Amino acid sequence: MNDWVDWFPLVFFPLKAIVLGVGMFFAIKWHRDQEKKK
């Protein structure tokens, strides 16, 4: 029974893309906040 192997990439890759996108968004947001403080 290797059914999960079929849908694992379908879930994993979009999830990875979302996590990276959110991470980049917060990194940019944090960097802009640091610039405002100066």
Backbone as ProteinMPNN parsed JSONL, in Angstrom:
{"seq_chain_A": "MNDWVDWFPLVFFPLKAIVLGVGMFFAIKWHRDQEKKK", "coords_chain_A": {"N_chain_A": [[0.853, -1.214, 0.0], [1.118, 1.796, -1.178], [-0.198, 4.224, -1.503], [-0.093, 6.808, -0.43], [2.251, 7.817, -1.41], [1.657, 8.722, -3.931], [0.084, 11.077, -3.607], [1.615, 12.559, -1.898], [3.771, 14.297, -2.972], [2.108, 16.155, -4.234], [0.933, 17.486, -2.145], [3.122, 18.234, -0.585], [4.893, 19.941, -2.147], [3.358, 22.355, -2.858], [2.846, 23.197, -0.219], [5.42, 23.648, 0.731], [6.129, 25.744, -0.966], [4.334, 27.717, -0.102], [5.168, 28.06, 2.569], [7.772, 29.037, 2.14], [7.133, 31.391, 0.761], [5.677, 32.843, 2.717], [7.689, 33.057, 4.627], [9.575, 34.645, 3.25], [8.036, 36.958, 2.938], [7.678, 37.84, 5.62], [10.34, 38.25, 6.268], [11.041, 40.389, 4.598], [9.199, 42.278, 5.521], [10.04, 42.554, 8.217], [12.605, 43.573, 7.777], [11.998, 46.024, 6.589], [10.699, 47.245, 8.732], [12.834, 47.505, 10.492], [14.358, 49.364, 9.12], [12.732, 51.604, 9.27], [12.932, 52.288, 11.957], [15.428, 53.468, 12.228]], "CA_chain_A": [[0.0, 0.0, 0.0], [1.913, 3.024, -1.293], [-1.089, 5.255, -2.046], [0.318, 8.144, 0.042], [3.37, 8.275, -2.245], [1.092, 9.401, -5.094], [-0.38, 12.436, -3.297], [2.586, 13.258, -1.045], [4.373, 15.444, -3.664], [1.058, 17.129, -4.543], [0.708, 18.268, -0.924], [4.396, 18.716, -0.061], [5.478, 21.04, -2.899], [2.623, 23.609, -2.613], [3.04, 23.587, 1.18], [6.782, 24.187, 0.789], [6.098, 27.04, -1.639], [3.613, 28.632, 0.783], [6.041, 28.351, 3.715], [8.843, 29.909, 1.641], [6.528, 32.683, 0.451], [5.381, 33.509, 3.99], [8.988, 33.369, 5.228], [10.136, 35.788, 2.527], [7.19, 38.116, 3.244], [8.001, 38.317, 6.958], [11.724, 38.735, 6.244], [10.994, 41.719, 3.985], [8.45, 43.125, 6.447], [10.917, 42.813, 9.357], [13.694, 44.415, 7.307], [11.438, 47.377, 6.405], [10.452, 47.791, 10.072], [14.144, 47.876, 11.04], [14.774, 50.575, 8.422], [11.912, 52.707, 9.779], [13.393, 52.637, 13.294], [16.663, 54.26, 12.15]], "C_chain_A": [[0.883, 1.256, 0.0], [1.076, 4.161, -1.89], [-0.62, 6.659, -1.654], [1.465, 8.715, -0.784], [2.848, 9.077, -3.446], [0.696, 10.844, -4.783], [0.585, 13.217, -2.423], [3.241, 14.448, -1.747], [3.352, 16.547, -3.957], [0.76, 18.022, -3.344], [2.0, 18.961, -0.49], [4.906, 19.957, -0.792], [4.698, 22.36, -2.766], [2.826, 24.11, -1.193], [4.412, 24.233, 1.352], [6.835, 25.576, 0.161], [5.422, 28.097, -0.772], [4.493, 29.042, 1.961], [7.176, 29.3, 3.294], [8.315, 31.313, 1.353], [6.242, 33.494, 1.705], [6.686, 33.938, 4.669], [9.638, 34.582, 4.58], [9.355, 37.063, 2.845], [7.547, 38.705, 4.602], [9.428, 38.845, 7.035], [11.785, 40.151, 5.677], [10.304, 42.707, 4.921], [9.326, 43.518, 7.635], [12.029, 43.782, 8.957], [13.217, 45.867, 7.134], [11.173, 48.037, 7.752], [11.75, 48.253, 10.709], [14.639, 49.176, 10.403], [14.009, 51.794, 8.949], [12.412, 53.196, 11.133], [14.603, 53.579, 13.272], [16.385, 55.742, 11.906]], "O_chain_A": [[1.333, 1.711, 1.052], [1.577, 4.959, -2.682], [-0.732, 7.593, -2.447], [1.643, 9.931, -0.859], [3.515, 9.997, -3.92], [0.937, 11.74, -5.592], [0.399, 14.417, -2.223], [3.27, 15.534, -1.168], [3.688, 17.731, -3.932], [0.38, 19.182, -3.508], [1.985, 20.121, -0.081], [5.31, 20.926, -0.15], [5.323, 23.403, -2.575], [2.963, 25.314, -0.975], [4.546, 25.246, 2.039], [7.496, 26.476, 0.679], [5.877, 29.239, -0.712], [4.562, 30.22, 2.312], [7.495, 30.249, 4.01], [8.973, 32.305, 1.666], [6.528, 34.69, 1.756], [6.779, 35.037, 5.215], [10.185, 35.445, 5.268], [9.949, 38.129, 3.002], [7.703, 39.919, 4.734], [9.701, 39.783, 7.783], [12.492, 41.009, 6.207], [10.766, 43.835, 5.094], [9.355, 44.686, 8.021], [12.356, 44.702, 9.707], [13.926, 46.811, 7.481], [11.39, 49.238, 7.912], [11.776, 49.277, 11.392], [15.268, 49.996, 11.072], [14.57, 52.884, 9.06], [12.327, 54.388, 11.43], [14.782, 54.388, 14.182], [17.318, 56.539, 11.815]]}, "name": "protein", "num_of_chains": 1, "seq": "MNDWVDWFPLVFFPLKAIVLGVGMFFAIKWHRDQEKKK"}
